[in-house]
mmCIF file of C-alpha atoms in Angstrom:
data_model
loop_
_atom_site.group_PDB
_atom_site.id
_atom_site.type_symbol
_atom_site.label_atom_id
_atom_site.label_comp_id
_atom_site.label_asym_id
_atom_site.label_seq_id
_atom_site.Cartn_x
_atom_site.Cartn_y
_atom_site.Cartn_z
ATOM 1 C CA MET A 883 75.433 116.225 83.921
ATOM 2 C CA ASN A 884 76.016 115.477 80.200
ATOM 3 C CA PHE A 885 79.609 115.967 78.987
ATOM 4 C CA PRO A 886 81.109 116.594 76.009
ATOM 5 C CA SER A 887 82.892 113.425 74.696
ATOM 6 C CA LYS A 888 86.198 114.845 74.230
ATOM 7 C CA SER A 889 87.714 118.054 75.498
ATOM 8 C CA ARG A 890 90.262 119.647 73.698
ATOM 9 C CA VAL A 891 93.623 119.635 75.401
ATOM 10 C CA LEU A 892 96.567 121.959 74.340
ATOM 11 C CA GLY A 893 99.979 121.535 74.796
ATOM 12 C CA TYR A 894 102.441 123.430 76.257
ATOM 13 C CA VAL A 895 106.368 122.936 76.481
ATOM 14 C CA MET A 896 109.149 124.930 76.511
ATOM 15 C CA ALA A 897 113.066 123.396 75.915
ATOM 16 C CA ARG A 898 116.061 124.151 75.475
ATOM 17 C CA ASN A 899 119.209 121.325 74.045
ATOM 18 C CA GLU A 900 117.138 118.907 74.513
ATOM 19 C CA TRP A 901 116.717 117.100 71.247
ATOM 20 C CA PRO A 902 116.029 114.524 70.741
ATOM 21 C CA LEU A 903 114.312 113.546 73.794
ATOM 22 C CA LEU A 904 111.674 116.183 73.390
ATOM 23 C CA GLY A 905 110.867 115.040 69.962
ATOM 24 C CA LEU A 906 109.762 112.028 71.309
ATOM 25 C CA SER A 907 107.851 113.577 74.091
ATOM 26 C CA VAL A 908 106.402 115.990 71.572
ATOM 27 C CA MET A 909 104.683 112.680 69.769
ATOM 28 C CA HIS A 910 104.326 110.952 72.397
ATOM 29 C CA ALA A 911 101.613 114.081 73.784
ATOM 30 C CA ILE A 912 99.962 114.248 70.053
ATOM 31 C CA ASN A 913 99.541 110.267 70.363
ATOM 32 C CA SER A 914 98.438 110.542 73.895
ATOM 33 C CA GLY A 915 95.010 112.746 72.699
ATOM 34 C CA ILE A 916 96.468 116.308 72.882
ATOM 35 C CA ASP A 917 94.508 118.327 70.142
ATOM 36 C CA ARG A 918 97.565 121.535 69.425
ATOM 37 C CA ILE A 919 100.927 121.339 71.368
ATOM 38 C CA VAL A 920 102.909 124.713 71.518
ATOM 39 C CA ILE A 921 106.578 123.920 72.104
ATOM 40 C CA ILE A 922 109.151 127.264 73.048
ATOM 41 C CA ASP A 923 112.259 126.174 71.919
ATOM 42 C CA HIS A 924 114.909 128.392 73.867
ATOM 43 C CA CYS A 925 117.889 129.186 72.232
ATOM 44 C CA SER A 926 118.913 125.744 71.792
ATOM 45 C CA ASP A 927 122.258 125.055 69.901
ATOM 46 C CA ASP A 928 121.604 121.391 69.067
ATOM 47 C CA ALA A 929 119.572 119.859 67.138
ATOM 48 C CA THR A 930 116.435 120.683 67.466
ATOM 49 C CA ARG A 931 115.961 123.509 65.215
ATOM 50 C CA GLU A 932 116.700 120.900 62.224
ATOM 51 C CA GLY A 933 114.045 118.771 64.440
ATOM 52 C CA LEU A 934 111.109 120.073 65.666
ATOM 53 C CA ARG A 935 111.987 122.164 61.430
ATOM 54 C CA VAL A 936 111.515 117.825 60.566
ATOM 55 C CA LEU A 937 109.073 116.871 62.494
ATOM 56 C CA LYS A 938 106.317 119.799 61.751
ATOM 57 C CA SER A 939 106.196 118.823 58.683
ATOM 58 C CA PHE A 940 104.642 115.619 59.751
ATOM 59 C CA CYS A 941 101.819 116.948 61.803
ATOM 60 C CA SER A 942 101.351 120.626 60.972
ATOM 61 C CA ASP A 943 98.117 120.951 62.265
ATOM 62 C CA LYS A 944 98.797 119.991 65.380
ATOM 63 C CA ILE A 945 102.613 122.112 65.900
ATOM 64 C CA VAL A 946 103.241 125.652 67.145
ATOM 65 C CA VAL A 947 106.923 126.014 67.525
ATOM 66 C CA CYS A 948 108.320 129.836 68.413
ATOM 67 C CA ARG A 949 112.242 130.699 68.882
ATOM 68 C CA VAL A 950 113.215 132.645 71.773
ATOM 69 C CA ASP A 951 116.314 134.191 71.857
ATOM 70 C CA ASP A 952 116.167 135.771 74.830
ATOM 71 C CA PRO A 953 118.936 134.192 77.283
ATOM 72 C CA ARG A 954 117.976 134.828 80.609
ATOM 73 C CA TYR A 955 114.901 131.494 81.047
ATOM 74 C CA LEU A 956 111.705 133.372 81.965
ATOM 75 C CA GLN A 957 110.234 130.393 82.276
ATOM 76 C CA GLU A 958 106.682 131.814 84.145
ATOM 77 C CA ALA A 959 106.575 134.772 82.295
ATOM 78 C CA THR A 960 106.753 133.325 78.623
ATOM 79 C CA SER A 961 104.133 130.792 79.445
ATOM 80 C CA ALA A 962 101.915 133.769 80.481
ATOM 81 C CA LEU A 963 102.930 135.259 77.286
ATOM 82 C CA VAL A 964 102.110 132.330 74.923
ATOM 83 C CA MET A 965 99.294 131.187 76.796
ATOM 84 C CA ALA A 966 97.273 134.847 75.761
ATOM 85 C CA LEU A 967 99.055 134.609 71.984
ATOM 86 C CA VAL A 968 97.212 131.253 71.337
ATOM 87 C CA ASP A 969 94.263 131.493 73.079
ATOM 88 C CA ALA A 970 94.595 128.919 75.689
ATOM 89 C CA ASP A 971 91.546 129.798 77.417
ATOM 90 C CA SER A 972 89.398 128.750 73.950
ATOM 91 C CA TYR A 973 90.416 125.506 75.478
ATOM 92 C CA ASP A 974 88.747 122.545 77.587
ATOM 93 C CA TRP A 975 92.351 121.760 79.493
ATOM 94 C CA VAL A 976 95.960 123.269 78.957
ATOM 95 C CA TYR A 977 99.034 119.994 79.887
ATOM 96 C CA ALA A 978 101.859 121.645 80.455
ATOM 97 C CA PHE A 979 104.700 119.163 80.365
ATOM 98 C CA ASP A 980 108.939 119.375 80.183
ATOM 99 C CA ALA A 981 110.487 117.283 77.209
ATOM 100 C CA ASP A 982 111.073 115.115 80.093
ATOM 101 C CA GLU A 983 107.624 113.727 80.679
ATOM 102 C CA PHE A 984 105.480 111.647 79.059
ATOM 103 C CA VAL A 985 101.360 111.709 79.786
ATOM 104 C CA LEU A 986 100.963 108.019 80.971
ATOM 105 C CA LEU A 987 97.382 106.503 80.476
ATOM 106 C CA PRO A 988 95.490 103.318 80.516
ATOM 107 C CA PRO A 989 94.897 101.336 77.995
ATOM 108 C CA GLU A 990 93.084 102.863 74.548
ATOM 109 C CA MET A 991 92.919 106.383 76.298
ATOM 110 C CA LYS A 992 93.287 109.483 75.032
ATOM 111 C CA LEU A 993 93.511 112.226 77.666
ATOM 112 C CA GLY A 994 90.787 114.337 76.407
ATOM 113 C CA GLU A 995 88.574 111.671 76.705
ATOM 114 C CA MET A 996 89.686 111.197 79.953
ATOM 115 C CA LEU A 997 89.363 114.373 81.382
ATOM 116 C CA SER A 998 85.941 115.360 79.621
ATOM 117 C CA ARG A 999 84.683 113.301 81.837
ATOM 118 C CA VAL A 1000 85.739 115.715 84.896
ATOM 119 C CA SER A 1001 83.032 117.479 86.598
ATOM 120 C CA LEU A 1002 82.592 121.338 85.294
ATOM 121 C CA ASP A 1003 83.693 122.001 88.573
ATOM 122 C CA ILE A 1004 86.468 121.488 88.643
ATOM 123 C CA ASP A 1005 89.485 124.226 87.763
ATOM 124 C CA ALA A 1006 93.243 122.132 88.073
ATOM 125 C CA VAL A 1007 93.312 118.236 87.944
ATOM 126 C CA ARG A 1008 96.433 117.164 89.969
ATOM 127 C CA TYR A 1009 98.106 113.948 89.169
ATOM 128 C CA GLU A 1010 101.268 112.222 90.233
ATOM 129 C CA ILE A 1011 104.880 111.960 88.311
ATOM 130 C CA HIS A 1012 106.414 108.480 88.472
ATOM 131 C CA GLN A 1013 109.912 108.695 88.135
ATOM 132 C CA TRP A 1014 112.215 106.818 85.376
ATOM 133 C CA VAL A 1015 116.302 105.618 86.559
ATOM 134 C CA ALA A 1016 118.797 105.428 83.491
ATOM 135 C CA PRO A 1017 121.066 102.975 83.075
ATOM 136 C CA THR A 1018 124.907 103.887 83.878
ATOM 137 C CA ASP A 1019 125.499 104.007 80.077
ATOM 138 C CA PHE A 1020 122.791 105.578 78.575
ATOM 139 C CA ASP A 1021 122.919 107.182 75.188
ATOM 140 C CA ASP A 1022 120.665 109.734 75.357
ATOM 141 C CA LEU A 1023 121.815 110.879 71.164
ATOM 142 C CA ASP A 1024 120.279 107.320 70.222
ATOM 143 C CA ILE A 1025 116.540 106.829 70.441
ATOM 144 C CA THR A 1026 116.903 103.142 69.949
ATOM 145 C CA GLU A 1027 118.507 102.778 74.079
ATOM 146 C CA TYR A 1028 115.610 104.510 74.738
ATOM 147 C CA SER A 1029 114.170 100.699 75.175
ATOM 148 C CA ARG A 1030 116.829 99.937 78.011
ATOM 149 C CA ILE A 1031 114.710 102.392 80.786
ATOM 150 C CA ARG A 1032 112.670 99.699 82.774
ATOM 151 C CA TYR A 1033 113.631 100.383 85.686
ATOM 152 C CA ARG A 1034 110.780 102.303 88.310
ATOM 153 C CA ALA A 1035 112.175 104.606 90.976
ATOM 154 C CA VAL A 1036 110.201 103.805 94.425
ATOM 155 C CA ALA A 1037 110.493 106.720 96.867
ATOM 156 C CA ASN A 1038 111.022 105.206 100.478
ATOM 157 C CA ASN A 1039 111.579 108.821 102.629
ATOM 158 C CA CYS A 1040 109.096 110.403 104.525
ATOM 159 C CA MET A 1041 111.091 113.783 104.891
ATOM 160 C CA LYS A 1042 109.168 117.075 103.686
ATOM 161 C CA LEU A 1043 111.402 118.384 102.155
ATOM 162 C CA ALA A 1044 111.450 120.614 98.784
ATOM 163 C CA GLY A 1045 113.873 123.106 96.528
ATOM 164 C CA GLU A 1046 116.943 124.357 97.727
ATOM 165 C CA ASP A 1047 116.350 121.741 101.173
ATOM 166 C CA LEU A 1048 116.003 119.097 99.515
ATOM 167 C CA GLY A 1049 119.242 119.846 96.832
ATOM 168 C CA ASP A 1050 121.098 121.098 99.970
ATOM 169 C CA GLU A 1051 120.687 117.146 101.617
ATOM 170 C CA ILE A 1052 120.743 115.564 98.087
ATOM 171 C CA GLU A 1053 123.889 118.103 97.545
ATOM 172 C CA HIS A 1054 125.355 116.642 100.843
ATOM 173 C CA GLY A 1055 124.740 112.582 100.251
ATOM 174 C CA ASN A 1056 122.064 112.441 102.586
ATOM 175 C CA VAL A 1057 118.931 111.816 100.899
ATOM 176 C CA ASN A 1058 118.988 109.824 97.531
ATOM 177 C CA PHE A 1059 117.654 112.703 94.399
ATOM 178 C CA PHE A 1060 114.995 109.340 94.113
ATOM 179 C CA ASP A 1061 114.105 108.328 97.477
ATOM 180 C CA LEU A 1062 111.837 111.371 97.662
ATOM 181 C CA PRO A 1063 108.527 111.757 95.685
ATOM 182 C CA PHE A 1064 108.577 114.533 92.917
ATOM 183 C CA PRO A 1065 105.688 116.949 94.338
ATOM 184 C CA SER A 1066 102.986 116.439 91.603
ATOM 185 C CA LYS A 1067 101.421 119.358 88.910
ATOM 186 C CA VAL A 1068 98.191 120.132 87.756
ATOM 187 C CA ILE A 1069 96.621 120.282 84.076
ATOM 188 C CA VAL A 1070 94.049 122.967 84.144
ATOM 189 C CA ARG A 1071 91.382 124.712 82.309
ATOM 190 C CA GLY A 1072 91.599 126.895 79.372
ATOM 191 C CA ASN A 1073 90.825 130.136 80.874
ATOM 192 C CA ARG A 1074 92.807 129.187 83.708
ATOM 193 C CA ALA A 1075 96.208 128.956 82.436
ATOM 194 C CA GLN A 1076 98.029 132.314 82.749
ATOM 195 C CA GLY A 1077 98.202 131.293 86.054
ATOM 196 C CA LEU A 1078 100.101 128.592 85.927
ATOM 197 C CA VAL A 1079 103.483 128.719 88.335
ATOM 198 C CA ALA A 1080 107.049 127.877 86.310
ATOM 199 C CA GLY A 1081 106.755 123.869 86.593
ATOM 200 C CA ALA A 1082 102.987 123.957 86.439
ATOM 201 C CA HIS A 1083 102.752 122.345 89.955
ATOM 202 C CA LEU A 1084 99.853 125.220 91.043
ATOM 203 C CA ILE A 1085 98.044 128.151 89.653
ATOM 204 C CA ARG A 1086 99.046 130.804 91.361
ATOM 205 C CA GLU A 1087 95.349 131.851 91.971
ATOM 206 C CA GLU A 1088 94.693 129.622 94.448
ATOM 207 C CA ALA A 1089 91.677 131.406 95.893
ATOM 208 C CA GLY A 1090 88.489 129.696 94.752
ATOM 209 C CA THR A 1091 90.433 127.294 92.573
ATOM 210 C CA VAL A 1092 89.174 123.924 93.187
ATOM 211 C CA GLU A 1093 91.073 121.118 92.434
ATOM 212 C CA MET A 1094 90.723 116.859 91.763
ATOM 213 C CA THR A 1095 93.683 114.115 91.904
ATOM 214 C CA MET A 1096 93.424 111.619 89.924
ATOM 215 C CA VAL A 1097 94.470 108.310 91.485
ATOM 216 C CA ALA A 1098 98.148 106.826 89.390
ATOM 217 C CA SER A 1099 96.496 103.645 87.462
ATOM 218 C CA THR A 1100 94.216 106.606 86.232
ATOM 219 C CA LEU A 1101 96.584 108.969 85.269
ATOM 220 C CA ARG A 1102 100.172 109.320 85.510
ATOM 221 C CA VAL A 1103 103.371 110.582 84.382
ATOM 222 C CA GLY A 1104 106.485 109.615 83.658
ATOM 223 C CA HIS A 1105 109.292 111.870 84.470
ATOM 224 C CA LEU A 1106 113.018 111.430 83.425
ATOM 225 C CA PRO A 1107 114.884 113.497 85.004
ATOM 226 C CA LEU A 1108 118.267 112.599 85.029
ATOM 227 C CA LEU A 1109 118.769 110.687 82.130
ATOM 228 C CA SER A 1110 122.569 110.552 80.856
ATOM 229 C CA ARG A 1111 126.424 111.667 81.955
ATOM 230 C CA ARG A 1112 125.855 114.279 79.079
ATOM 231 C CA ARG A 1113 122.668 115.873 79.713
ATOM 232 C CA LEU A 1114 123.761 116.928 83.872
ATOM 233 C CA ALA A 1115 126.961 118.918 82.111
ATOM 234 C CA LEU A 1116 124.227 121.011 79.892
ATOM 235 C CA LYS A 1117 121.848 120.931 83.846
ATOM 236 C CA SER A 1118 125.092 122.068 84.937
ATOM 237 C CA GLU A 1119 124.902 125.384 82.041
ATOM 238 C CA GLN A 1120 121.506 126.274 82.933
ATOM 239 C CA GLY A 1121 122.353 126.307 86.557
ATOM 240 C CA ALA A 1122 125.351 128.238 86.138
ATOM 241 C CA ALA A 1123 122.899 130.172 83.524
ATOM 242 C CA LEU A 1124 120.767 130.674 86.024
ATOM 243 C CA ILE A 1125 123.149 132.114 89.089
ATOM 244 C CA ARG A 1126 124.150 134.299 86.664
ATOM 245 C CA ALA A 1127 120.483 136.034 85.982
ATOM 246 C CA GLY A 1128 120.537 136.133 89.564
ATOM 247 C CA PHE A 1129 117.579 134.032 90.567
ATOM 248 C CA ASP A 1130 117.051 132.654 94.186
ATOM 249 C CA SER A 1131 118.540 129.455 94.963
ATOM 250 C CA GLY A 1132 114.610 127.890 94.895
ATOM 251 C CA HIS A 1133 114.202 128.732 91.433
ATOM 252 C CA GLY A 1134 115.588 125.954 88.811
ATOM 253 C CA TRP A 1135 117.579 124.422 92.049
ATOM 254 C CA GLN A 1136 118.214 120.514 90.505
ATOM 255 C CA SER A 1137 119.865 123.119 88.165
ATOM 256 C CA GLN A 1138 121.791 124.823 89.977
ATOM 257 C CA MET A 1139 122.443 121.934 92.377
ATOM 258 C CA ILE A 1140 124.281 120.313 89.893
ATOM 259 C CA HIS A 1141 125.925 123.268 88.758
ATOM 260 C CA ARG A 1142 127.510 123.191 92.108
ATOM 261 C CA LEU A 1143 128.402 119.416 92.177
ATOM 262 C CA ASP A 1144 130.317 119.829 89.000
ATOM 263 C CA ILE A 1145 132.020 123.078 90.846
ATOM 264 C CA ALA A 1146 133.085 120.409 93.549
ATOM 265 C CA GLU A 1147 133.703 117.812 90.712
ATOM 266 C CA THR A 1148 131.698 115.548 92.444
ATOM 267 C CA LEU A 1149 129.353 115.119 89.290
ATOM 268 C CA ASP A 1150 130.497 111.392 88.409
ATOM 269 C CA ASP A 1151 130.094 110.357 91.804
ATOM 270 C CA PHE A 1152 126.774 111.464 92.072
ATOM 271 C CA TRP A 1153 125.959 109.602 87.936
ATOM 272 C CA HIS A 1154 127.177 107.126 89.839
ATOM 273 C CA ASN A 1155 124.721 107.150 92.858
ATOM 274 C CA HIS A 1156 121.439 108.069 90.948
ATOM 275 C CA SER A 1157 121.840 105.160 87.393
ATOM 276 C CA LEU A 1158 121.582 101.844 86.715
ATOM 277 C CA THR A 1159 125.422 100.199 86.898
ATOM 278 C CA ASP A 1160 124.552 97.681 84.179
ATOM 279 C CA ASP A 1161 120.862 98.253 83.326
ATOM 280 C CA LEU A 1162 120.234 95.963 86.756
ATOM 281 C CA PRO A 1163 118.304 97.311 89.740
ATOM 282 C CA HIS A 1164 120.680 98.503 92.723
ATOM 283 C CA GLN A 1165 118.418 97.478 95.950
ATOM 284 C CA PHE A 1166 120.022 93.821 94.515
ATOM 285 C CA ASN A 1167 124.020 94.885 94.978
ATOM 286 C CA GLY A 1168 122.605 97.347 98.622
ATOM 287 C CA SER A 1169 123.244 101.097 96.505
ATOM 288 C CA PHE A 1170 120.593 103.473 95.574
ATOM 289 C CA PRO A 1171 118.092 104.090 94.290
ATOM 290 C CA VAL A 1172 115.227 101.707 94.497
ATOM 291 C CA THR A 1173 114.098 101.208 91.727
ATOM 292 C CA VAL A 1174 110.890 97.876 90.667
ATOM 293 C CA VAL A 1175 110.273 96.834 87.157
ATOM 294 C CA ASP A 1176 107.953 99.119 85.118
ATOM 295 C CA GLU A 1177 108.237 98.767 80.878
ATOM 296 C CA SER A 1178 104.934 101.418 80.920
ATOM 297 C CA LEU A 1179 107.059 103.986 79.559
ATOM 298 C CA ALA A 1180 109.135 101.936 77.825
ATOM 299 C CA GLN A 1181 106.902 99.946 75.420
ATOM 300 C CA ALA A 1182 105.018 104.562 75.349
ATOM 301 C CA ILE A 1183 108.777 105.475 73.588
ATOM 302 C CA ASN A 1184 108.666 102.346 71.746
ATOM 303 C CA ILE A 1185 105.415 103.034 70.158
ATOM 304 C CA VAL A 1186 107.134 106.620 68.578
ATOM 305 C CA ILE A 1187 109.832 105.502 67.422
ATOM 306 C CA THR A 1188 108.375 102.517 65.302
ATOM 307 C CA GLN A 1189 105.703 105.752 64.375
ATOM 308 C CA LEU A 1190 108.905 107.653 63.405
ATOM 309 C CA GLY A 1191 110.960 104.855 61.170
ATOM 310 C CA ASP A 1192 107.708 104.446 59.370
ATOM 311 C CA LEU A 1193 107.181 108.140 59.329
ATOM 312 C CA ASP A 1194 110.388 108.126 57.811
ATOM 313 C CA ALA A 1195 110.059 105.140 55.836
ATOM 314 C CA GLU A 1196 106.766 106.644 53.522
ATOM 315 C CA ALA A 1197 108.529 110.475 53.105
ATOM 316 C CA SER A 1198 111.276 108.211 51.979
ATOM 317 C CA GLU A 1199 109.517 106.973 49.297
ATOM 318 C CA ASN A 1200 106.467 109.245 48.326
ATOM 319 C CA SER A 1201 108.740 112.332 48.439
ATOM 320 C CA GLN A 1202 110.829 114.150 45.769
ATOM 321 C CA SER A 1203 113.945 115.418 46.857
ATOM 322 C CA SER A 1204 113.393 118.305 48.624
ATOM 323 C CA ASP A 1205 116.409 120.823 48.602
ATOM 324 C CA SER A 1206 119.685 121.028 46.697
ATOM 325 C CA LEU A 1207 121.091 119.124 48.078
ATOM 326 C CA GLY A 1208 118.557 116.444 46.826
ATOM 327 C CA LEU A 1209 117.834 115.178 50.316
ATOM 328 C CA SER A 1210 114.559 114.233 50.989
ATOM 329 C CA GLN A 1211 112.215 114.122 53.971
ATOM 330 C CA GLY A 1212 113.481 111.282 55.111
ATOM 331 C CA ASP A 1213 116.288 111.967 54.789
ATOM 332 C CA LEU A 1214 116.577 115.434 56.534
ATOM 333 C CA TRP A 1215 115.063 113.115 59.356
ATOM 334 C CA SER A 1216 117.877 110.342 59.258
ATOM 335 C CA GLY A 1217 119.788 114.097 59.699
ATOM 336 C CA ALA A 1218 117.786 115.194 62.909
ATOM 337 C CA ILE A 1219 118.109 112.323 64.836
ATOM 338 C CA SER A 1220 121.590 110.355 63.502
ATOM 339 C CA SER A 1221 123.437 112.422 61.587
ATOM 340 C CA ILE A 1222 123.722 115.803 63.552
ATOM 341 C CA ASN A 1223 123.101 113.084 66.861
ATOM 342 C CA ARG A 1224 126.772 111.900 65.072
ATOM 343 C CA GLN A 1225 127.581 116.013 65.226
ATOM 344 C CA ILE A 1226 127.199 116.819 68.234
ATOM 345 C CA LYS A 1227 129.128 113.400 70.411
ATOM 346 C CA THR A 1228 132.063 114.797 67.816
ATOM 347 C CA ARG A 1229 131.465 118.325 69.097
ATOM 348 C CA ASP A 1230 131.509 117.132 72.449
ATOM 349 C CA GLY A 1231 134.055 114.858 71.925
ATOM 350 C CA LEU A 1232 136.953 117.458 70.345
ATOM 351 C CA VAL A 1233 135.934 120.325 73.733
ATOM 352 C CA VAL A 1234 136.955 117.563 75.725
ATOM 353 C CA GLU A 1235 140.776 117.115 73.990
ATOM 354 C CA ARG A 1236 140.968 120.827 73.783
ATOM 355 C CA ASP A 1237 140.275 121.120 77.458
ATOM 356 C CA GLY A 1238 142.753 118.205 78.309
ATOM 357 C CA LEU A 1239 145.353 120.322 75.476
ATOM 358 C CA VAL A 1240 144.435 123.696 77.756
ATOM 359 C CA VAL A 1241 145.815 122.025 80.989
ATOM 360 C CA GLU A 1242 148.537 120.335 79.032
ATOM 361 C CA ARG A 1243 149.369 123.328 76.888
ATOM 362 C CA ASP A 1244 148.501 125.631 80.665
ATOM 363 C CA GLY A 1245 151.002 122.709 82.454
ATOM 364 C CA LEU A 1246 153.908 123.652 79.287
ATOM 365 C CA VAL A 1247 153.981 127.405 80.535
ATOM 366 C CA VAL A 1248 154.770 126.802 83.994
ATOM 367 C CA GLU A 1249 157.613 124.621 82.872
ATOM 368 C CA ARG A 1250 158.661 127.454 80.744
ATOM 369 C CA ASP A 1251 157.963 130.158 83.828
ATOM 370 C CA GLY A 1252 159.869 127.725 86.009
ATOM 371 C CA LEU A 1253 163.149 127.545 83.669
#
């Protein structure tokens, strides 16, 4: 049987307040052979909008950006609608990923080239998700920090738990998030894309679906589910939004679990138990998670960081002033990656300061009432 030399692959990602991680994962996906990526910016109020605008200026033929301002996180419905609008069935395959996921392939191999070798009777290709653990003091807003992510988690628990059941066990301290393997996901044929369930773990119309599972040495995805203490706070906000919207406990169970931990004021303990103190593997000091050194994810991200730096330098050298502020493309990129991130840090610091002043004010009110 003759196969095409390269399959056409459509990428799809929906994200909210995931910058600069989103920029890194999108650029990596393009480097990995994704022909076009549809990016859904869901109500982001960080640097995402500006960052995507600049990123699109570098590779406009590869990126489609859509802004969704509906606060409800209707992931599955949005995906199905977008797949119809962008004619997903005109592509050979659709790869739906999250901002914290990076496809890892053998050297010199592109995803489209690999998928072109899949038999035509296969509807979906299933792949493993491998998880990396971040240092406790990791700064996710600084892209130079990503080279520090060197330790991959080793699942060491055979319990058959998923969703809210797993969340309950983690919440009560009976199991570490990294103890259990993360559920695998699928890449689907373009004509099956509208059947993807939220998270891309399976196809909704399972009847008649033919799957094959790829070995991890051929295809796997690196996952950064718990990247920093700051991002835990964002996940808590998302969990609160899901609860307010009336979703069941299994929908976005990680975010809902983190929100409950936040309410219980145990989120700092959770972060300590799910990160690496001093960037050392925890099996050496008797605590979780269990890890092994695996440089592949950091190496993949470093390629993107270098590439973005080259684009920045090239744009700064070749372009003239682009707006009334006299900013070059390079300046705009730096603004999207650095200056705006510094503003976010400042804002977060002011929020903490404000909350402290509110507590102090409330204390003075109580004292005044007592007097």
